[in-house]
Amino acid sequence: AQSVTQPDIHITVSEGASLELRCNYSYGATPYLFWYVQSPGQGLQLLLKYFSGDTLVQGIKGFEAEFKRSQSSFNLRKPSVHWSDAAEYFCAVVTSGYALNFGKGTSLLVTP
Amino acid sequence: DAGITQSPRHKVTETGTPVTLRCHQTENHRYMYWYRQDPGHGLRLIHYSYGVKDTDKGEVSDGYSVSRSKTEDFLLTLESATSSQTSVYFCAAGSLQTYEQYFGPGTRLTVT
């Protein structure tokens, strides 16, 4: 079955620094990939998605992600992190029944 | 958020009691999903529905049942709650055009 792995459980970055969150997928064909963000005590908000075409996708809040088939990766990036970006980030892939198979998440801490 | 609401938002119940969580959508999406979120596990699919009275199991379906008698409502039932079912439960509705899923605010269930 299609699955994703997020290797980093926690990441700490300084405010203003760049950010990259890793996501590796397991699927033979082109996967449908998503990044969601969850602020503390909140639901999930879609940041961006990739289905096909341009491998660099832009999302909301200044985030982008790049699909790399050769590395089976879909890493999330942001050039300059703000304190409000502190949250849990989930990578997900569409699986059977159009459901989402989520990674275990990466918790982002932003320091002053 | 595609008008996804969940009720109740918080519930504390005792082991062995039945519990029903309700999800309501206003956008007429055909597909609906129930996930549970636990620390270190991300979100895992419990059950999903692909139409009225059409449902299927997900990864962690044991101990749960679902029903969908109307397009807008998707119910999750714990027939006899156990402490291992203490979790945050998220409902989602999906667009077949974009594969995006829209999440409700979640229900925090505690089984004592």
Short mmCIF file of N, CA, C and O in Angstrom, two decimals, chain A residues 16 49 51 55 84:
data_model
loop_
_atom_site.label_atom_id
_atom_site.label_comp_id
_atom_site.label_asym_id
_atom_site.label_seq_id
_atom_site.Cartn_x
_atom_site.Cartn_y
_atom_site.Cartn_z
N GLY A 16 13.36 33.13 11.41
CA GLY A 16 14.08 33.75 10.30
C GLY A 16 14.95 32.79 9.52
O GLY A 16 15.36 33.08 8.39
N LYS A 49 -0.33 20.48 -2.31
CA LYS A 49 -0.55 19.14 -2.83
C LYS A 49 0.21 18.97 -4.14
O LYS A 49 0.51 19.94 -4.84
N PHE A 51 0.03 16.36 -7.64
CA PHE A 51 -0.57 15.27 -8.39
C PHE A 51 0.29 14.91 -9.59
O PHE A 51 0.53 13.74 -9.87
N THR A 55 7.18 19.89 -10.72
CA THR A 55 7.57 19.18 -9.49
C THR A 55 7.76 20.12 -8.30
O THR A 55 7.90 19.65 -7.18
N SER A 84 4.94 31.88 14.26
CA SER A 84 3.60 31.30 14.09
C SER A 84 3.60 29.99 13.31
O SER A 84 2.57 29.33 13.20
#
